[in-house]
Amino acid sequence: MWDVEIRGMASAHAIIAASIFMATIMPAVLVEKFSVYGTHLVWLYSVAGSVAVVNIAVFWLLGISPPTKKNTLSYKLSKLFRSCVYFLLSCLFFHTVVVLYGAPLLESALETFSLAVLLSTFTTLRCLCILGPNVQAWIRVFSRDGAMSVWDTSLQITTGCSVVGAWLGAFPIPLDWDRPWQVWPISCSLGTTIGFLTGLLTAPLWIRWHRKQLTYKLK
Amino acid sequence: MRLSSSVFASFCLLIELLGIALFLRGFFPVPVKSSLSSKSKLSDLPAEPLAGNSPNSTKVPPPLFKRVVIILIDALREDFIFGPNGKRFMPYTRHIVERGSSHSFIAKARPPTVTMPRIKALTTGSIPGFIDVVMNLNSPAVLEDNVIWQAKNSGKRIIFYGDDTWVRLFPKHFMEYDGTTSFFVSDYTEVDNNVTRHLDSTLKRDDWDVLILHYLGLDHIGHISGPHSSLIGPKLLEMDDVIKKIHASLISREAEGTLPNLMVLCSDHGMSETGSHGGSSEPEISTPLILISPLFQRKVGLEQPAMVEQVDLAPTLALALALPISQNSVGRLIPAVFEEASLREQLRFLHMNGHQLSSLLRDSNPNFHKEDGYEQFRMAEKTHGNWMKLYMDGNTSEVLGNMGKKLLKQYLEALQAMSAALSKQLGKYDMYSMIVGMSLILQVLVLLVLAMPEALSRAACVDVPVASAFLSLPFYLLCLLGSSIHVLVCTSAEASCYFCSLPWLLAFTAILFSSALLCSLVAMAARYGEELVQCSTTRTSSDWTLSELDILLLTGTVGHTLSLGASSFVEEEHQTWYFLLNTLCLAVFQDVCRKYFRERRRPGDDEEDDPLLPSIAEEDASQATFSPAAELGVSVGSEKWLALSTPILTLACCRLLRSLNQTGVQWAHLPDLSHWLNSGDHKVVLSLLAALSLLLIFLLVQRRCSLVSKIALALGLLGVYSYRAAVGNVLFPWQHSGRSISKGTGEARFVYIFILGILFTGVKDLLRSQVMSSAVEGRRLKSRGLWEVYSGVVLLVALLFRAHNLPTLACCLLIQTLMAQFIWKKLHYDAAQTTIMHYWFGQAFFYFQGNSNNIATVDISVGFVGLESYVEAPAVFLTAFSTYAGPLLWACHLVCYLSSERDRAALSLGHGSYCFALLRSVPAVFYVVLVTALRYHLFIWSVFSPKLLYEAMHTLVTAAVSLSICAKSAHRKSDLL
């Protein structure tokens, strides 16, 4: 039972990671003068978009989403609407946090917001896919010892890694090396992506390593 | 010897302070300065020596040259001209060197080989000491005597094109100038075109006497791609063209009957094999110096260029232009330049140079009589007098000529000896003192770290095995070793170090102490080793777990310390602290959320989870009845929301303050709120903001004071506002427009009276609490006394802060109040965690108030608040106080907060002061070691040295706070006895 779940998760993660690489390579073929530094926002949106699509597709196909009590169309629609609102709110939340961390308030607001969108895609969107728009479940998962399944643990790891990656990505900004990747927000979004990829890679490994210690309570 | 934690901490800090002071004394050698503050004048020049008592002439020999063109090519290495590169890329220059009428030398530059000090060396002839540069950061202009000033003073018209460092060093000295900023290292064509484009028109004109050109391109190429890059060749060819153009123009304008012109080709420093500079490697300090003039004899082939010092150019130029030699010059003239002058003139030049050097030697060295050079110069002067007498008598025999030649040699030897004696005192690190200081503070740090388990234990006592160390054999061996090393180092010939010049008794006490410390360290380490072994045998897994907050606090401290190794992170240290502070606030927010949301969910969710938590909740409820939260009239329900909003409010405050004062280096030029507020059009806004901040400060501080202090505080804050209005920063609502701006001395003194009053009341309450019979009453009185002292400090800060900084103070107090009431108490953070948080906040507020790691941001005007004229002691105290206001306020708050804990006040205070000492020691010690390792770094002057001074000053402030804590706990002990 363990192995099946872990293998499923590993393959899901591999697909998501592959989508990030594809999102980096594809525009290079399609868009003229594309480079990760030069046309950073294009790269950022392409990564965010592809990760979003692949995430939704994978989790919809795997059917990991929480069981729904009602199966009516209006309920589903309201859920979808709530998810969108949550996503937007999380973008605003990340934007605020980044501004509090010292990003300029007015100028380059678009760049800051794009970073917030990327962060939300890597964190909130996955939460929405796995847990649904259910704040109580989110609080449970992100409080100590709150994970109840393999997917909860993987969610904890990838979210943590993405946020820490973005955090670490801010460190090279004050250095006076005059490198192209020191422009706001390139180092942070690269840090986020690398952190997310690390999270995707480590989550199955970590769970496999610690499967003896991990005892999930049944829902 | 058993010491309580707070005594132990202040003891460690004091020792560390001594160590740092010793280190600083070795790191910054005392500059050689003439005692006269004025600049040399022509009238001060010595008379020509003449035996007998006939009137001797004080006339200066006429100048040798009419016009001078100085071409300074930044980072021109000597082998770019004298080596194979020169043959390929600088054919014209090479031709002049080999066949033209010129003199070529290799001029040795002194480290640090950085442009600004090197320009100073070239123009003043002195070797600027580190402390000199650091102290002059506020006014970059050269105040010392220098050739440029002398030239301008004697009516020479100077034109300058090139690096704008010159323009900053010599403001208003140039008749015409065009400065190029050297900020953009990647540009190496535009910087030079900027200089060359003026050449044609300038060379045609006749209205100048001195032309100075400073080319930066070569240096930039070196920084980009090193000395072997393909870009070097074209650049050298370009420079060669420039030299050719100037030389041709000078020759064509050479007229019969007038004096010849002089062209000087030199460089400020060389270039290392990687293309950088700043250190003391051979290619970095070897620069070419080529003097070209029709006056000189034509060369007949390439000779090995002679070695001179870079500082020799200043006296040579001064004498050749008939200017007085600048006072602090340690250079000696280059004899080859004066070969064509008559023997009498040559001797006269040498005498003037010797006289200047000997008077400088007399001023800077108390034992100048023992110097060989001085003695030689006296002898030569006497011989010179005799020679002059013969000469005046009309003796023209060969004997006179031979005697003159001999005298010349004698003078040159004397000059060399004096110059060497002078420069030996300069520009050299006193490594022995540095190492002694460093080993002292390293020992203290190890002591602090080893004492950690004991100092943070429930007893808060540290047992330092000093007595056993004094009786052990290794102690005596170490003493012997230390003393012998000391004697050996100090008696070796070349050493001139501060630690050796201390009295022997003091030095041996230091050695004794250091060895005792080392012995007790080893004993302590052995003890812990044993305990650790026992522990590991009895218990396999430790029950010591870290929360996320602990991990953040530890990694933040370690990360910040490590970040000091990069010059950019030192320049932008505020970013590190803001970043850490933000993360801290978010982590605290997570803790708060966890506490309040978990509690709400608990009843339905998991009862058996851990039985500890509900009891804590009960405790909270019971605490709420007499917790400070109740003072504000807050119900328990809304308390949750207040607690939740505290970190968010803190974050918002920090973001606002961050944009109030832009600091650092890279983004310091960006417009910030303080500029906007101070711009004159927004005076009304500034006044309103200041008034609101003062009101907020009053509301936040008055709660815990007695009635008398409350009134005094209110009046004092009103006084602060009227002081600011009198100085003209803010508007009085009823102010008449015609009021003139005064110095506001009266208002400031009015506030000082209230500050002293409040401090007095506070101290009185503290003292009275000692003799109080009832414990509860005594504690209440003591807490009130502490808060009164604290409010006195706040009032002083309010007076000293500029009007636009008053919101910083208000925010500081607001955050302190909210955090103390809703976070630190409610979440049961222990003393260590609270201390670290206070330290971080203090550091961040140091930068919020507009400070940086650059000496230039220290606000010196604070020293004049309430004083009619400059009085040193209060001015220094006030400046230091206002600069470190942020860390001081947070440290004071820490003391007040920790002693307000009911039953464990003494314990928390001990833990707190120990953590404070450790937090200060770790970066300070690391930084001292780092600076020693990086002492030849390119940025050692501009970035690392000022930061070293800041670190030392911060340690001093911390030691003062720690001593006050110590005094308080001593009180407590006497109370217990």
PDB file of C-alpha atoms in Angstrom, chain B residues 2-9 452-462 779 782 829-835 894-895 897-916 965-966 968-970 972-973 976:
ATOM      1  CA  ARG B   2      31.659  31.232  41.094  1.00  0.00           C
ATOM      2  CA  LEU B   3      30.135  34.185  39.319  1.00  0.00           C
ATOM      3  CA  SER B   4      26.531  34.933  38.583  1.00  0.00           C
ATOM      4  CA  SER B   5      25.673  35.067  34.886  1.00  0.00           C
ATOM      5  CA  SER B   6      25.322  38.822  34.690  1.00  0.00           C
ATOM      6  CA  VAL B   7      28.623  39.486  36.474  1.00  0.00           C
ATOM      7  CA  PHE B   8      30.281  36.905  34.270  1.00  0.00           C
ATOM      8  CA  ALA B   9      28.838  38.517  31.140  1.00  0.00           C
ATOM      9  CA  MET B 452      26.782  28.302  28.036  1.00  0.00           C
ATOM     10  CA  PRO B 453      25.226  25.284  29.799  1.00  0.00           C
ATOM     11  CA  GLU B 454      26.042  26.673  33.227  1.00  0.00           C
ATOM     12  CA  ALA B 455      25.081  30.255  32.486  1.00  0.00           C
ATOM     13  CA  LEU B 456      21.702  29.241  31.100  1.00  0.00           C
ATOM     14  CA  SER B 457      21.023  26.741  33.850  1.00  0.00           C
ATOM     15  CA  ARG B 458      18.520  27.330  36.630  1.00  0.00           C
ATOM     16  CA  ALA B 459      21.263  28.531  38.942  1.00  0.00           C
ATOM     17  CA  ALA B 460      22.542  31.084  36.393  1.00  0.00           C
ATOM     18  CA  CYS B 461      25.983  30.785  37.900  1.00  0.00           C
ATOM     19  CA  VAL B 462      29.257  30.118  36.164  1.00  0.00           C
ATOM     20  CA  ARG B 779       8.962  45.227  43.898  1.00  0.00           C
ATOM     21  CA  LYS B 782      11.491  49.026  41.886  1.00  0.00           C
ATOM     22  CA  TYR B 829       9.211  32.821  25.380  1.00  0.00           C
ATOM     23  CA  ASP B 830      12.136  32.270  27.673  1.00  0.00           C
ATOM     24  CA  ALA B 831      14.744  34.881  28.543  1.00  0.00           C
ATOM     25  CA  ALA B 832      17.205  33.730  25.881  1.00  0.00           C
ATOM     26  CA  GLN B 833      14.670  33.943  23.068  1.00  0.00           C
ATOM     27  CA  THR B 834      13.422  37.327  24.222  1.00  0.00           C
ATOM     28  CA  THR B 835      16.979  38.614  24.420  1.00  0.00           C
ATOM     29  CA  LEU B 894      14.996  44.291  27.873  1.00  0.00           C
ATOM     30  CA  VAL B 895      16.190  45.133  31.368  1.00  0.00           C
ATOM     31  CA  TYR B 897      10.920  43.711  30.781  1.00  0.00           C
ATOM     32  CA  LEU B 898      13.021  40.951  32.319  1.00  0.00           C
ATOM     33  CA  SER B 899      12.946  42.440  35.777  1.00  0.00           C
ATOM     34  CA  SER B 900       9.183  42.796  35.586  1.00  0.00           C
ATOM     35  CA  GLU B 901       8.850  39.009  35.526  1.00  0.00           C
ATOM     36  CA  ARG B 902       7.472  38.273  38.912  1.00  0.00           C
ATOM     37  CA  ASP B 903       9.261  35.383  40.497  1.00  0.00           C
ATOM     38  CA  ARG B 904      12.175  34.740  38.189  1.00  0.00           C
ATOM     39  CA  ALA B 905      13.440  38.248  37.599  1.00  0.00           C
ATOM     40  CA  ALA B 906      17.001  37.622  38.811  1.00  0.00           C
ATOM     41  CA  LEU B 907      17.273  34.418  36.837  1.00  0.00           C
ATOM     42  CA  SER B 908      15.959  35.994  33.628  1.00  0.00           C
ATOM     43  CA  LEU B 909      18.235  38.985  34.027  1.00  0.00           C
ATOM     44  CA  GLY B 910      21.224  36.689  34.371  1.00  0.00           C
ATOM     45  CA  HIS B 911      20.250  34.677  31.314  1.00  0.00           C
ATOM     46  CA  GLY B 912      19.464  37.836  29.377  1.00  0.00           C
ATOM     47  CA  SER B 913      22.748  39.554  30.052  1.00  0.00           C
ATOM     48  CA  TYR B 914      24.687  36.401  29.267  1.00  0.00           C
ATOM     49  CA  CYS B 915      22.898  36.033  25.920  1.00  0.00           C
ATOM     50  CA  PHE B 916      23.447  39.697  25.195  1.00  0.00           C
ATOM     51  CA  ILE B 965      22.461  45.162  34.757  1.00  0.00           C
ATOM     52  CA  CYS B 966      25.289  43.877  36.880  1.00  0.00           C
ATOM     53  CA  LYS B 968      21.215  46.075  39.533  1.00  0.00           C
ATOM     54  CA  SER B 969      21.676  42.442  40.376  1.00  0.00           C
ATOM     55  CA  ALA B 970      24.313  43.409  42.916  1.00  0.00           C
ATOM     56  CA  ARG B 972      19.348  42.538  44.578  1.00  0.00           C
ATOM     57  CA  LYS B 973      21.954  40.414  46.255  1.00  0.00           C
ATOM     58  CA  LEU B 976      18.725  39.224  49.902  1.00  0.00           C
TER      59      LEU B 976
END
